Amino acid sequence: MEQKLSRQVALITGASSGIGAGVAKAMAASGATVVLNYPVDATRPAAEAILADITAAGGKGMTCQADVSKEDEVVRMFKDVVSAYGTVDILVNNAGLQRDSAFTEMTLDQWNTVIGVNLTGQFLCAREAVREFLRRGMQPEKSRALGKIICMSSVHEIIPWAGHANYAASKGGIHMLMQTISQEFAPKKIRINAIGPGAIKTPINHAAWATPEAEAKLEELIPYGRVGVVEDIGAAAVWLASDDSDYVNGVTLFVDGGMTLFPGFSTNG
Ligand code: NAD
């Protein structure tokens, strides 16, 4: 049976752990050839281990180093992928990090690091992906779209988050970057959307679910009553990358167990 992402190449940034690894596994299981980006040599073994899991399960792909905040590394990564596989069909702009601080203590370095990876990194990768989609042209046997970009945002693109001004600003920025380039390139049949995860169990938020007490406190923010797992995001990403969502452009799909329903108001009047 033809799989939903057959014959398509998906580049997933920050794929050596967490949500990126989960999305890579889900896309590979749906037939995509996956490129697992990792930032520095130290994260290469983790990326290779995820790739080994994928190939053991019958999938295919490669790993590729690039710090997404560095223009020359991003340009080189896209060249490497195109020379290995001919093109890129799907970009998952997933790489991200936090450098938390009370606002009055926040250093310029903490600000620039988060904006550099979370926002500038998405700009650089999206720009190279769009250039490649336009260069390659339509291949209707693979997809009804010229290309697909999925931006990993967060519930914090709309929920303010004290102590995380840099992170929340980066995610709010992703929302307008995503919608603006979606508006610009929908006429070229490029679909650009975002996923807004709620609380998903990954290394980025380990302290928030590491103990039963912490997890129970976190669940107070989640009407659906469970903390998310990377498979929740993987399934959403496959749908957004496939022709099943062909008429979906410029939206953020919140995958958050209802966190954006503001459950604190449910017993308030
Ligand atoms: P994670 O820490 O496991 O993954 C982040 C990945 O980004 C890592 O693999 C890391 O190596 C990579 N990375 C960091 N800097 C990089 C750089 N300069 N270049 C390339 N890769 C780089 O955390 P995660 O939870 O899997 O986060 C993935 C994305 O999901 C992030 O954008 C994060 O903001 C977003 N998100 C996560 C949650 C959650 O609850 N886990 C919620 C909302 C949004």
PDB file of C-alpha atoms and ligand atoms in Angstrom:
ATOM      1  CA  MET A   1       0.000   0.000   0.000  1.00  0.00           C
ATOM      2  CA  GLU A   2       1.276   3.510  -0.853  1.00  0.00           C
ATOM      3  CA  GLN A   3       2.293   5.255   2.365  1.00  0.00           C
ATOM      4  CA  LYS A   4       1.337   8.877   2.981  1.00  0.00           C
ATOM      5  CA  LEU A   5       4.863  10.271   2.597  1.00  0.00           C
ATOM      6  CA  SER A   6       6.293   7.771   0.110  1.00  0.00           C
ATOM      7  CA  ARG A   7       9.153   8.990  -2.094  1.00  0.00           C
ATOM      8  CA  GLN A   8       9.392  12.258  -0.144  1.00  0.00           C
ATOM      9  CA  VAL A   9      12.458  13.578   1.658  1.00  0.00           C
ATOM     10  CA  ALA A  10      11.836  15.119   5.088  1.00  0.00           C
ATOM     11  CA  LEU A  11      14.483  17.211   6.826  1.00  0.00           C
ATOM     12  CA  ILE A  12      13.873  17.467  10.569  1.00  0.00           C
ATOM     13  CA  THR A  13      16.003  19.907  12.537  1.00  0.00           C
ATOM     14  CA  GLY A  14      17.027  19.059  16.095  1.00  0.00           C
ATOM     15  CA  ALA A  15      16.194  15.389  15.505  1.00  0.00           C
ATOM     16  CA  SER A  16      18.676  13.854  17.935  1.00  0.00           C
ATOM     17  CA  SER A  17      16.203  13.939  20.837  1.00  0.00           C
ATOM     18  CA  GLY A  18      12.657  14.624  21.969  1.00  0.00           C
ATOM     19  CA  ILE A  19      10.004  15.814  19.541  1.00  0.00           C
ATOM     20  CA  GLY A  20      12.370  15.931  16.542  1.00  0.00           C
ATOM     21  CA  ALA A  21      13.308  12.278  17.043  1.00  0.00           C
ATOM     22  CA  GLY A  22       9.629  11.369  17.444  1.00  0.00           C
ATOM     23  CA  VAL A  23       8.660  13.224  14.270  1.00  0.00           C
ATOM     24  CA  ALA A  24      11.529  11.586  12.343  1.00  0.00           C
ATOM     25  CA  LYS A  25      10.359   8.126  13.427  1.00  0.00           C
ATOM     26  CA  ALA A  26       6.725   8.864  12.538  1.00  0.00           C
ATOM     27  CA  MET A  27       7.617  10.274   9.121  1.00  0.00           C
ATOM     28  CA  ALA A  28       9.950   7.370   8.345  1.00  0.00           C
ATOM     29  CA  ALA A  29       7.174   4.942   9.295  1.00  0.00           C
ATOM     30  CA  SER A  30       4.958   6.806   6.810  1.00  0.00           C
ATOM     31  CA  GLY A  31       7.430   6.212   4.000  1.00  0.00           C
ATOM     32  CA  ALA A  32       9.555   9.380   4.012  1.00  0.00           C
ATOM     33  CA  THR A  33      13.321   9.321   3.677  1.00  0.00           C
ATOM     34  CA  VAL A  34      14.350  11.285   6.749  1.00  0.00           C
ATOM     35  CA  VAL A  35      17.300  13.594   7.343  1.00  0.00           C
ATOM     36  CA  LEU A  36      18.066  13.912  11.052  1.00  0.00           C
ATOM     37  CA  ASN A  37      19.769  17.217  11.734  1.00  0.00           C
ATOM     38  CA  TYR A  38      21.880  17.643  14.879  1.00  0.00           C
ATOM     39  CA  PRO A  39      23.770  20.792  15.951  1.00  0.00           C
ATOM     40  CA  VAL A  40      27.274  19.779  17.036  1.00  0.00           C
ATOM     41  CA  ASP A  41      29.564  16.722  17.108  1.00  0.00           C
ATOM     42  CA  ALA A  42      28.552  15.923  20.697  1.00  0.00           C
ATOM     43  CA  THR A  43      24.960  15.254  19.574  1.00  0.00           C
ATOM     44  CA  ARG A  44      25.966  13.083  16.606  1.00  0.00           C
ATOM     45  CA  PRO A  45      25.878   9.720  18.503  1.00  0.00           C
ATOM     46  CA  ALA A  46      22.329  10.440  19.670  1.00  0.00           C
ATOM     47  CA  ALA A  47      21.251  11.244  16.102  1.00  0.00           C
ATOM     48  CA  GLU A  48      22.938   8.074  14.805  1.00  0.00           C
ATOM     49  CA  ALA A  49      21.120   6.039  17.474  1.00  0.00           C
ATOM     50  CA  ILE A  50      17.732   7.424  16.367  1.00  0.00           C
ATOM     51  CA  LEU A  51      18.641   6.661  12.751  1.00  0.00           C
ATOM     52  CA  ALA A  52      19.608   3.096  13.766  1.00  0.00           C
ATOM     53  CA  ASP A  53      16.143   2.651  15.345  1.00  0.00           C
ATOM     54  CA  ILE A  54      14.562   3.955  12.142  1.00  0.00           C
ATOM     55  CA  THR A  55      16.523   1.662   9.834  1.00  0.00           C
ATOM     56  CA  ALA A  56      15.906  -1.338  12.141  1.00  0.00           C
ATOM     57  CA  ALA A  57      12.195  -0.631  11.718  1.00  0.00           C
ATOM     58  CA  GLY A  58      12.571  -0.649   7.910  1.00  0.00           C
ATOM     59  CA  GLY A  59      12.928   3.112   7.374  1.00  0.00           C
ATOM     60  CA  LYS A  60      15.683   5.033   5.634  1.00  0.00           C
ATOM     61  CA  GLY A  61      17.614   8.251   6.018  1.00  0.00           C
ATOM     62  CA  MET A  62      20.809   9.985   7.053  1.00  0.00           C
ATOM     63  CA  THR A  63      22.099  12.329   9.732  1.00  0.00           C
ATOM     64  CA  CYS A  64      23.381  15.827   8.972  1.00  0.00           C
ATOM     65  CA  GLN A  65      25.189  18.294  11.214  1.00  0.00           C
ATOM     66  CA  ALA A  66      24.310  21.991  11.169  1.00  0.00           C
ATOM     67  CA  ASP A  67      23.775  24.646  13.796  1.00  0.00           C
ATOM     68  CA  VAL A  68      20.519  26.138  12.494  1.00  0.00           C
ATOM     69  CA  SER A  69      21.438  29.589  13.798  1.00  0.00           C
ATOM     70  CA  LYS A  70      24.433  29.760  11.426  1.00  0.00           C
ATOM     71  CA  GLU A  71      23.708  30.713   7.831  1.00  0.00           C
ATOM     72  CA  ASP A  72      26.726  28.974   6.257  1.00  0.00           C
ATOM     73  CA  GLU A  73      25.946  25.698   8.059  1.00  0.00           C
ATOM     74  CA  VAL A  74      22.280  25.769   7.038  1.00  0.00           C
ATOM     75  CA  VAL A  75      23.143  26.482   3.381  1.00  0.00           C
ATOM     76  CA  ARG A  76      25.679  23.645   3.424  1.00  0.00           C
ATOM     77  CA  MET A  77      23.176  21.247   5.043  1.00  0.00           C
ATOM     78  CA  PHE A  78      20.615  21.826   2.273  1.00  0.00           C
ATOM     79  CA  LYS A  79      23.355  21.319  -0.364  1.00  0.00           C
ATOM     80  CA  ASP A  80      24.350  18.029   1.311  1.00  0.00           C
ATOM     81  CA  VAL A  81      20.749  16.794   1.402  1.00  0.00           C
ATOM     82  CA  VAL A  82      20.069  17.754  -2.212  1.00  0.00           C
ATOM     83  CA  SER A  83      23.266  16.072  -3.336  1.00  0.00           C
ATOM     84  CA  ALA A  84      22.350  12.907  -1.369  1.00  0.00           C
ATOM     85  CA  TYR A  85      18.662  12.627  -2.262  1.00  0.00           C
ATOM     86  CA  GLY A  86      17.979  15.060  -5.126  1.00  0.00           C
ATOM     87  CA  THR A  87      15.689  17.429  -3.235  1.00  0.00           C
ATOM     88  CA  VAL A  88      13.828  18.195  -0.013  1.00  0.00           C
ATOM     89  CA  ASP A  89      10.019  17.838   0.063  1.00  0.00           C
ATOM     90  CA  ILE A  90       9.257  18.489   3.739  1.00  0.00           C
ATOM     91  CA  LEU A  91      11.008  20.693   6.294  1.00  0.00           C
ATOM     92  CA  VAL A  92      10.231  20.308   9.982  1.00  0.00           C
ATOM     93  CA  ASN A  93      11.626  23.394  11.672  1.00  0.00           C
ATOM     94  CA  ASN A  94      11.904  21.816  15.107  1.00  0.00           C
ATOM     95  CA  ALA A  95      15.242  22.779  16.709  1.00  0.00           C
ATOM     96  CA  GLY A  96      14.752  24.888  19.808  1.00  0.00           C
ATOM     97  CA  LEU A  97      16.052  25.593  23.265  1.00  0.00           C
ATOM     98  CA  GLN A  98      15.399  27.572  26.436  1.00  0.00           C
ATOM     99  CA  ARG A  99      17.639  29.904  28.422  1.00  0.00           C
ATOM    100  CA  ASP A 100      15.303  30.819  31.270  1.00  0.00           C
ATOM    101  CA  SER A 101      15.770  33.823  33.487  1.00  0.00           C
ATOM    102  CA  ALA A 102      13.900  36.411  35.495  1.00  0.00           C
ATOM    103  CA  PHE A 103      13.490  39.326  33.096  1.00  0.00           C
ATOM    104  CA  THR A 104      15.641  41.795  35.017  1.00  0.00           C
ATOM    105  CA  GLU A 105      18.462  39.217  35.188  1.00  0.00           C
ATOM    106  CA  MET A 106      18.243  38.098  31.564  1.00  0.00           C
ATOM    107  CA  THR A 107      21.515  38.625  29.710  1.00  0.00           C
ATOM    108  CA  LEU A 108      21.769  39.679  26.091  1.00  0.00           C
ATOM    109  CA  ASP A 109      23.506  36.380  25.463  1.00  0.00           C
ATOM    110  CA  GLN A 110      20.498  34.431  26.817  1.00  0.00           C
ATOM    111  CA  TRP A 111      18.183  36.533  24.655  1.00  0.00           C
ATOM    112  CA  ASN A 112      20.291  36.205  21.494  1.00  0.00           C
ATOM    113  CA  THR A 113      20.861  32.463  21.912  1.00  0.00           C
ATOM    114  CA  VAL A 114      17.143  31.696  22.091  1.00  0.00           C
ATOM    115  CA  ILE A 115      16.131  34.085  19.305  1.00  0.00           C
ATOM    116  CA  GLY A 116      19.089  32.857  17.208  1.00  0.00           C
ATOM    117  CA  VAL A 117      18.152  29.174  17.345  1.00  0.00           C
ATOM    118  CA  ASN A 118      14.358  29.283  17.748  1.00  0.00           C
ATOM    119  CA  LEU A 119      13.517  32.130  15.359  1.00  0.00           C
ATOM    120  CA  THR A 120      16.493  32.956  13.113  1.00  0.00           C
ATOM    121  CA  GLY A 121      17.105  29.211  12.723  1.00  0.00           C
ATOM    122  CA  GLN A 122      13.546  28.760  11.430  1.00  0.00           C
ATOM    123  CA  PHE A 123      13.978  31.717   9.044  1.00  0.00           C
ATOM    124  CA  LEU A 124      17.232  30.329   7.605  1.00  0.00           C
ATOM    125  CA  CYS A 125      15.937  26.775   7.147  1.00  0.00           C
ATOM    126  CA  ALA A 126      12.588  27.919   5.720  1.00  0.00           C
ATOM    127  CA  ARG A 127      14.344  30.220   3.254  1.00  0.00           C
ATOM    128  CA  GLU A 128      16.597  27.435   1.983  1.00  0.00           C
ATOM    129  CA  ALA A 129      13.642  25.013   1.797  1.00  0.00           C
ATOM    130  CA  VAL A 130      11.511  27.455  -0.221  1.00  0.00           C
ATOM    131  CA  ARG A 131      14.441  28.110  -2.570  1.00  0.00           C
ATOM    132  CA  GLU A 132      14.809  24.356  -3.102  1.00  0.00           C
ATOM    133  CA  PHE A 133      11.062  23.789  -3.646  1.00  0.00           C
ATOM    134  CA  LEU A 134      11.000  26.548  -6.290  1.00  0.00           C
ATOM    135  CA  ARG A 135      14.154  25.205  -7.978  1.00  0.00           C
ATOM    136  CA  ARG A 136      12.826  21.632  -8.108  1.00  0.00           C
ATOM    137  CA  GLY A 137       9.317  22.360  -9.369  1.00  0.00           C
ATOM    138  CA  MET A 138       6.129  20.327  -8.989  1.00  0.00           C
ATOM    139  CA  GLN A 139       6.268  16.544  -8.841  1.00  0.00           C
ATOM    140  CA  PRO A 140       2.565  15.580  -8.783  1.00  0.00           C
ATOM    141  CA  GLU A 141       3.361  11.897  -8.447  1.00  0.00           C
ATOM    142  CA  LYS A 142       4.719  12.676  -4.954  1.00  0.00           C
ATOM    143  CA  SER A 143       2.404  15.389  -3.584  1.00  0.00           C
ATOM    144  CA  ARG A 144      -0.224  17.942  -4.579  1.00  0.00           C
ATOM    145  CA  ALA A 145       1.978  20.621  -2.963  1.00  0.00           C
ATOM    146  CA  LEU A 146       5.306  21.966  -4.182  1.00  0.00           C
ATOM    147  CA  GLY A 147       6.632  21.557  -0.648  1.00  0.00           C
ATOM    148  CA  LYS A 148       5.602  21.585   2.983  1.00  0.00           C
ATOM    149  CA  ILE A 149       7.078  23.356   5.992  1.00  0.00           C
ATOM    150  CA  ILE A 150       6.057  22.633   9.580  1.00  0.00           C
ATOM    151  CA  CYS A 151       7.256  25.121  12.178  1.00  0.00           C
ATOM    152  CA  MET A 152       7.492  23.781  15.733  1.00  0.00           C
ATOM    153  CA  SER A 153       5.981  26.556  17.779  1.00  0.00           C
ATOM    154  CA  SER A 154       4.471  26.189  21.260  1.00  0.00           C
ATOM    155  CA  VAL A 155       1.406  27.047  23.288  1.00  0.00           C
ATOM    156  CA  HIS A 156       3.630  29.969  24.271  1.00  0.00           C
ATOM    157  CA  GLU A 157       3.005  31.593  20.921  1.00  0.00           C
ATOM    158  CA  ILE A 158      -0.211  32.755  22.635  1.00  0.00           C
ATOM    159  CA  ILE A 159       0.259  32.059  26.377  1.00  0.00           C
ATOM    160  CA  PRO A 160       2.584  34.563  28.086  1.00  0.00           C
ATOM    161  CA  TRP A 161       5.271  32.870  30.219  1.00  0.00           C
ATOM    162  CA  ALA A 162       6.951  34.839  32.993  1.00  0.00           C
ATOM    163  CA  GLY A 163      10.612  33.964  33.360  1.00  0.00           C
ATOM    164  CA  HIS A 164      10.814  32.938  29.698  1.00  0.00           C
ATOM    165  CA  ALA A 165      10.531  36.246  27.805  1.00  0.00           C
ATOM    166  CA  ASN A 166      13.098  35.179  25.201  1.00  0.00           C
ATOM    167  CA  TYR A 167      11.376  31.830  24.540  1.00  0.00           C
ATOM    168  CA  ALA A 168       7.835  33.259  24.386  1.00  0.00           C
ATOM    169  CA  ALA A 169       9.035  36.066  22.081  1.00  0.00           C
ATOM    170  CA  SER A 170      10.665  33.495  19.781  1.00  0.00           C
ATOM    171  CA  LYS A 171       7.462  31.457  19.572  1.00  0.00           C
ATOM    172  CA  GLY A 172       5.278  34.524  18.984  1.00  0.00           C
ATOM    173  CA  GLY A 173       7.721  35.465  16.230  1.00  0.00           C
ATOM    174  CA  ILE A 174       7.435  32.012  14.661  1.00  0.00           C
ATOM    175  CA  HIS A 175       3.666  32.505  14.391  1.00  0.00           C
ATOM    176  CA  MET A 176       3.970  35.643  12.243  1.00  0.00           C
ATOM    177  CA  LEU A 177       6.934  34.275  10.279  1.00  0.00           C
ATOM    178  CA  MET A 178       4.887  31.152   9.477  1.00  0.00           C
ATOM    179  CA  GLN A 179       1.737  33.052   8.482  1.00  0.00           C
ATOM    180  CA  THR A 180       3.603  35.668   6.460  1.00  0.00           C
ATOM    181  CA  ILE A 181       5.553  33.186   4.362  1.00  0.00           C
ATOM    182  CA  SER A 182       2.457  31.013   4.028  1.00  0.00           C
ATOM    183  CA  GLN A 183       0.628  34.037   2.584  1.00  0.00           C
ATOM    184  CA  GLU A 184       3.551  34.698   0.220  1.00  0.00           C
ATOM    185  CA  PHE A 185       4.011  31.139  -1.045  1.00  0.00           C
ATOM    186  CA  ALA A 186       0.552  29.535  -0.970  1.00  0.00           C
ATOM    187  CA  PRO A 187       0.062  30.732  -4.581  1.00  0.00           C
ATOM    188  CA  LYS A 188       3.165  28.680  -5.461  1.00  0.00           C
ATOM    189  CA  LYS A 189       1.523  25.640  -3.786  1.00  0.00           C
ATOM    190  CA  ILE A 190       3.838  25.634  -0.790  1.00  0.00           C
ATOM    191  CA  ARG A 191       2.009  24.801   2.440  1.00  0.00           C
ATOM    192  CA  ILE A 192       3.452  26.273   5.615  1.00  0.00           C
ATOM    193  CA  ASN A 193       1.871  25.534   8.988  1.00  0.00           C
ATOM    194  CA  ALA A 194       2.897  25.233  12.626  1.00  0.00           C
ATOM    195  CA  ILE A 195       2.372  22.825  15.476  1.00  0.00           C
ATOM    196  CA  GLY A 196       1.910  24.288  18.942  1.00  0.00           C
ATOM    197  CA  PRO A 197       2.784  21.530  21.400  1.00  0.00           C
ATOM    198  CA  GLY A 198       1.576  21.778  24.973  1.00  0.00           C
ATOM    199  CA  ALA A 199       3.556  19.880  27.610  1.00  0.00           C
ATOM    200  CA  ILE A 200       5.299  16.956  25.923  1.00  0.00           C
ATOM    201  CA  LYS A 201       7.662  14.656  27.840  1.00  0.00           C
ATOM    202  CA  THR A 202      11.138  15.452  26.462  1.00  0.00           C
ATOM    203  CA  PRO A 203      14.522  16.531  27.889  1.00  0.00           C
ATOM    204  CA  ILE A 204      13.622  20.244  27.468  1.00  0.00           C
ATOM    205  CA  ASN A 205      11.078  20.102  30.334  1.00  0.00           C
ATOM    206  CA  HIS A 206      12.277  17.047  32.278  1.00  0.00           C
ATOM    207  CA  ALA A 207      11.936  18.730  35.674  1.00  0.00           C
ATOM    208  CA  ALA A 208       8.250  19.431  35.002  1.00  0.00           C
ATOM    209  CA  TRP A 209       7.309  15.709  34.830  1.00  0.00           C
ATOM    210  CA  ALA A 210      10.256  13.933  36.507  1.00  0.00           C
ATOM    211  CA  THR A 211       8.377  13.154  39.739  1.00  0.00           C
ATOM    212  CA  PRO A 212       4.714  12.105  40.252  1.00  0.00           C
ATOM    213  CA  GLU A 213       4.146  15.336  42.227  1.00  0.00           C
ATOM    214  CA  ALA A 214       5.553  17.507  39.435  1.00  0.00           C
ATOM    215  CA  GLU A 215       3.539  15.626  36.814  1.00  0.00           C
ATOM    216  CA  ALA A 216       0.305  15.989  38.832  1.00  0.00           C
ATOM    217  CA  LYS A 217       0.901  19.746  39.122  1.00  0.00           C
ATOM    218  CA  LEU A 218       1.506  19.983  35.378  1.00  0.00           C
ATOM    219  CA  GLU A 219      -1.706  18.052  34.699  1.00  0.00           C
ATOM    220  CA  GLU A 220      -3.675  20.810  36.438  1.00  0.00           C
ATOM    221  CA  LEU A 221      -2.930  22.874  33.301  1.00  0.00           C
ATOM    222  CA  ILE A 222      -4.143  20.146  30.940  1.00  0.00           C
ATOM    223  CA  PRO A 223      -7.916  19.573  30.672  1.00  0.00           C
ATOM    224  CA  TYR A 224      -7.401  16.219  28.928  1.00  0.00           C
ATOM    225  CA  GLY A 225      -5.587  14.977  32.033  1.00  0.00           C
ATOM    226  CA  ARG A 226      -2.314  13.632  30.710  1.00  0.00           C
ATOM    227  CA  VAL A 227       1.079  14.982  29.736  1.00  0.00           C
ATOM    228  CA  GLY A 228       1.766  14.559  26.021  1.00  0.00           C
ATOM    229  CA  VAL A 229       4.281  12.237  24.387  1.00  0.00           C
ATOM    230  CA  VAL A 230       6.338  12.715  21.237  1.00  0.00           C
ATOM    231  CA  GLU A 231       4.072  10.308  19.342  1.00  0.00           C
ATOM    232  CA  ASP A 232       1.227  12.848  19.738  1.00  0.00           C
ATOM    233  CA  ILE A 233       3.322  15.373  17.814  1.00  0.00           C
ATOM    234  CA  GLY A 234       4.644  12.819  15.305  1.00  0.00           C
ATOM    235  CA  ALA A 235       1.121  11.893  14.228  1.00  0.00           C
ATOM    236  CA  ALA A 236       0.136  15.560  13.806  1.00  0.00           C
ATOM    237  CA  ALA A 237       3.300  16.279  11.803  1.00  0.00           C
ATOM    238  CA  VAL A 238       2.660  13.373   9.416  1.00  0.00           C
ATOM    239  CA  TRP A 239      -0.863  14.664   8.807  1.00  0.00           C
ATOM    240  CA  LEU A 240       0.322  18.242   8.192  1.00  0.00           C
ATOM    241  CA  ALA A 241       3.009  16.987   5.787  1.00  0.00           C
ATOM    242  CA  SER A 242       0.668  14.690   3.862  1.00  0.00           C
ATOM    243  CA  ASP A 243      -1.904  15.480   1.179  1.00  0.00           C
ATOM    244  CA  ASP A 244      -4.626  14.678   3.766  1.00  0.00           C
ATOM    245  CA  SER A 245      -4.160  18.292   4.901  1.00  0.00           C
ATOM    246  CA  ASP A 246      -3.807  19.702   1.370  1.00  0.00           C
ATOM    247  CA  TYR A 247      -6.248  22.567   2.039  1.00  0.00           C
ATOM    248  CA  VAL A 248      -4.576  23.646   5.305  1.00  0.00           C
ATOM    249  CA  ASN A 249      -2.421  26.767   5.040  1.00  0.00           C
ATOM    250  CA  GLY A 250      -0.965  29.150   7.601  1.00  0.00           C
ATOM    251  CA  VAL A 251      -2.442  27.701  10.778  1.00  0.00           C
ATOM    252  CA  THR A 252      -1.028  26.628  14.110  1.00  0.00           C
ATOM    253  CA  LEU A 253      -2.382  23.236  15.140  1.00  0.00           C
ATOM    254  CA  PHE A 254      -2.278  23.147  18.931  1.00  0.00           C
ATOM    255  CA  VAL A 255      -1.533  19.619  20.140  1.00  0.00           C
ATOM    256  CA  ASP A 256      -1.835  20.310  23.828  1.00  0.00           C
ATOM    257  CA  GLY A 257      -4.583  18.298  25.544  1.00  0.00           C
ATOM    258  CA  GLY A 258      -6.541  21.539  25.804  1.00  0.00           C
ATOM    259  CA  MET A 259      -3.875  23.637  27.546  1.00  0.00           C
ATOM    260  CA  THR A 260      -4.854  26.633  25.389  1.00  0.00           C
ATOM    261  CA  LEU A 261      -8.436  26.365  26.747  1.00  0.00           C
ATOM    262  CA  PHE A 262      -7.171  28.223  29.839  1.00  0.00           C
ATOM    263  CA  PRO A 263      -8.444  25.636  32.377  1.00  0.00           C
ATOM    264  CA  GLY A 264      -7.855  28.065  35.265  1.00  0.00           C
ATOM    265  CA  PHE A 265     -11.117  29.739  34.181  1.00  0.00           C
ATOM    266  CA  SER A 266     -13.215  26.542  34.308  1.00  0.00           C
ATOM    267  CA  THR A 267     -14.227  27.018  37.942  1.00  0.00           C
ATOM    268  CA  ASN A 268     -14.197  30.784  37.947  1.00  0.00           C
ATOM    269  CA  GLY A 269     -17.771  32.019  37.817  1.00  0.00           C
TER     270      GLY A 269
HETATM  271  P1  NAD B   1      14.786  18.734  23.134  1.00  0.00           P
HETATM  272  O1  NAD B   1      15.714  19.518  23.962  1.00  0.00           O
HETATM  273  O2  NAD B   1      14.711  17.262  23.332  1.00  0.00           O
HETATM  274  O3  NAD B   1      15.062  18.978  21.582  1.00  0.00           O
HETATM  275  C1  NAD B   1      15.583  20.148  21.051  1.00  0.00           C
HETATM  276  C2  NAD B   1      16.502  19.747  19.924  1.00  0.00           C
HETATM  277  O4  NAD B   1      17.014  20.924  19.289  1.00  0.00           O
HETATM  278  C3  NAD B   1      17.705  18.928  20.428  1.00  0.00           C
HETATM  279  O5  NAD B   1      17.818  17.762  19.640  1.00  0.00           O
HETATM  280  C4  NAD B   1      18.882  19.861  20.213  1.00  0.00           C
HETATM  281  O6  NAD B   1      20.070  19.177  19.905  1.00  0.00           O
HETATM  282  C5  NAD B   1      18.391  20.680  19.028  1.00  0.00           C
HETATM  283  N1  NAD B   1      19.102  21.947  18.890  1.00  0.00           N
HETATM  284  C6  NAD B   1      19.378  22.876  19.850  1.00  0.00           C
HETATM  285  N2  NAD B   1      20.086  23.888  19.316  1.00  0.00           N
HETATM  286  C7  NAD B   1      20.262  23.596  18.003  1.00  0.00           C
HETATM  287  C8  NAD B   1      20.897  24.261  16.936  1.00  0.00           C
HETATM  288  N3  NAD B   1      21.541  25.434  17.116  1.00  0.00           N
HETATM  289  N4  NAD B   1      20.873  23.671  15.716  1.00  0.00           N
HETATM  290  C9  NAD B   1      20.251  22.487  15.520  1.00  0.00           C
HETATM  291  N5  NAD B   1      19.614  21.818  16.502  1.00  0.00           N
HETATM  292  C10 NAD B   1      19.629  22.373  17.726  1.00  0.00           C
HETATM  293  O7  NAD B   1      13.359  19.401  23.349  1.00  0.00           O
HETATM  294  P2  NAD B   1      11.974  19.174  22.582  1.00  0.00           P
HETATM  295  O8  NAD B   1      10.939  19.286  23.605  1.00  0.00           O
HETATM  296  O9  NAD B   1      12.015  17.971  21.732  1.00  0.00           O
HETATM  297  O10 NAD B   1      11.911  20.489  21.673  1.00  0.00           O
HETATM  298  C11 NAD B   1      11.692  20.454  20.273  1.00  0.00           C
HETATM  299  C12 NAD B   1      10.892  21.673  19.853  1.00  0.00           C
HETATM  300  O11 NAD B   1       9.588  21.578  20.431  1.00  0.00           O
HETATM  301  C13 NAD B   1      11.476  23.006  20.330  1.00  0.00           C
HETATM  302  O12 NAD B   1      11.318  23.967  19.300  1.00  0.00           O
HETATM  303  C14 NAD B   1      10.605  23.350  21.527  1.00  0.00           C
HETATM  304  O13 NAD B   1      10.541  24.744  21.747  1.00  0.00           O
HETATM  305  C15 NAD B   1       9.279  22.794  21.060  1.00  0.00           C
HETATM  306  N6  NAD B   1       8.313  22.588  22.141  1.00  0.00           N
HETATM  307  C16 NAD B   1       8.500  21.595  23.078  1.00  0.00           C
HETATM  308  C17 NAD B   1       7.549  21.420  24.078  1.00  0.00           C
HETATM  309  C18 NAD B   1       7.651  20.335  25.119  1.00  0.00           C
HETATM  310  O14 NAD B   1       6.812  20.298  26.016  1.00  0.00           O
HETATM  311  N7  NAD B   1       8.614  19.424  25.056  1.00  0.00           N
HETATM  312  C19 NAD B   1       6.435  22.258  24.135  1.00  0.00           C
HETATM  313  C20 NAD B   1       6.291  23.262  23.180  1.00  0.00           C
HETATM  314  C21 NAD B   1       7.234  23.407  22.186  1.00  0.00           C
END
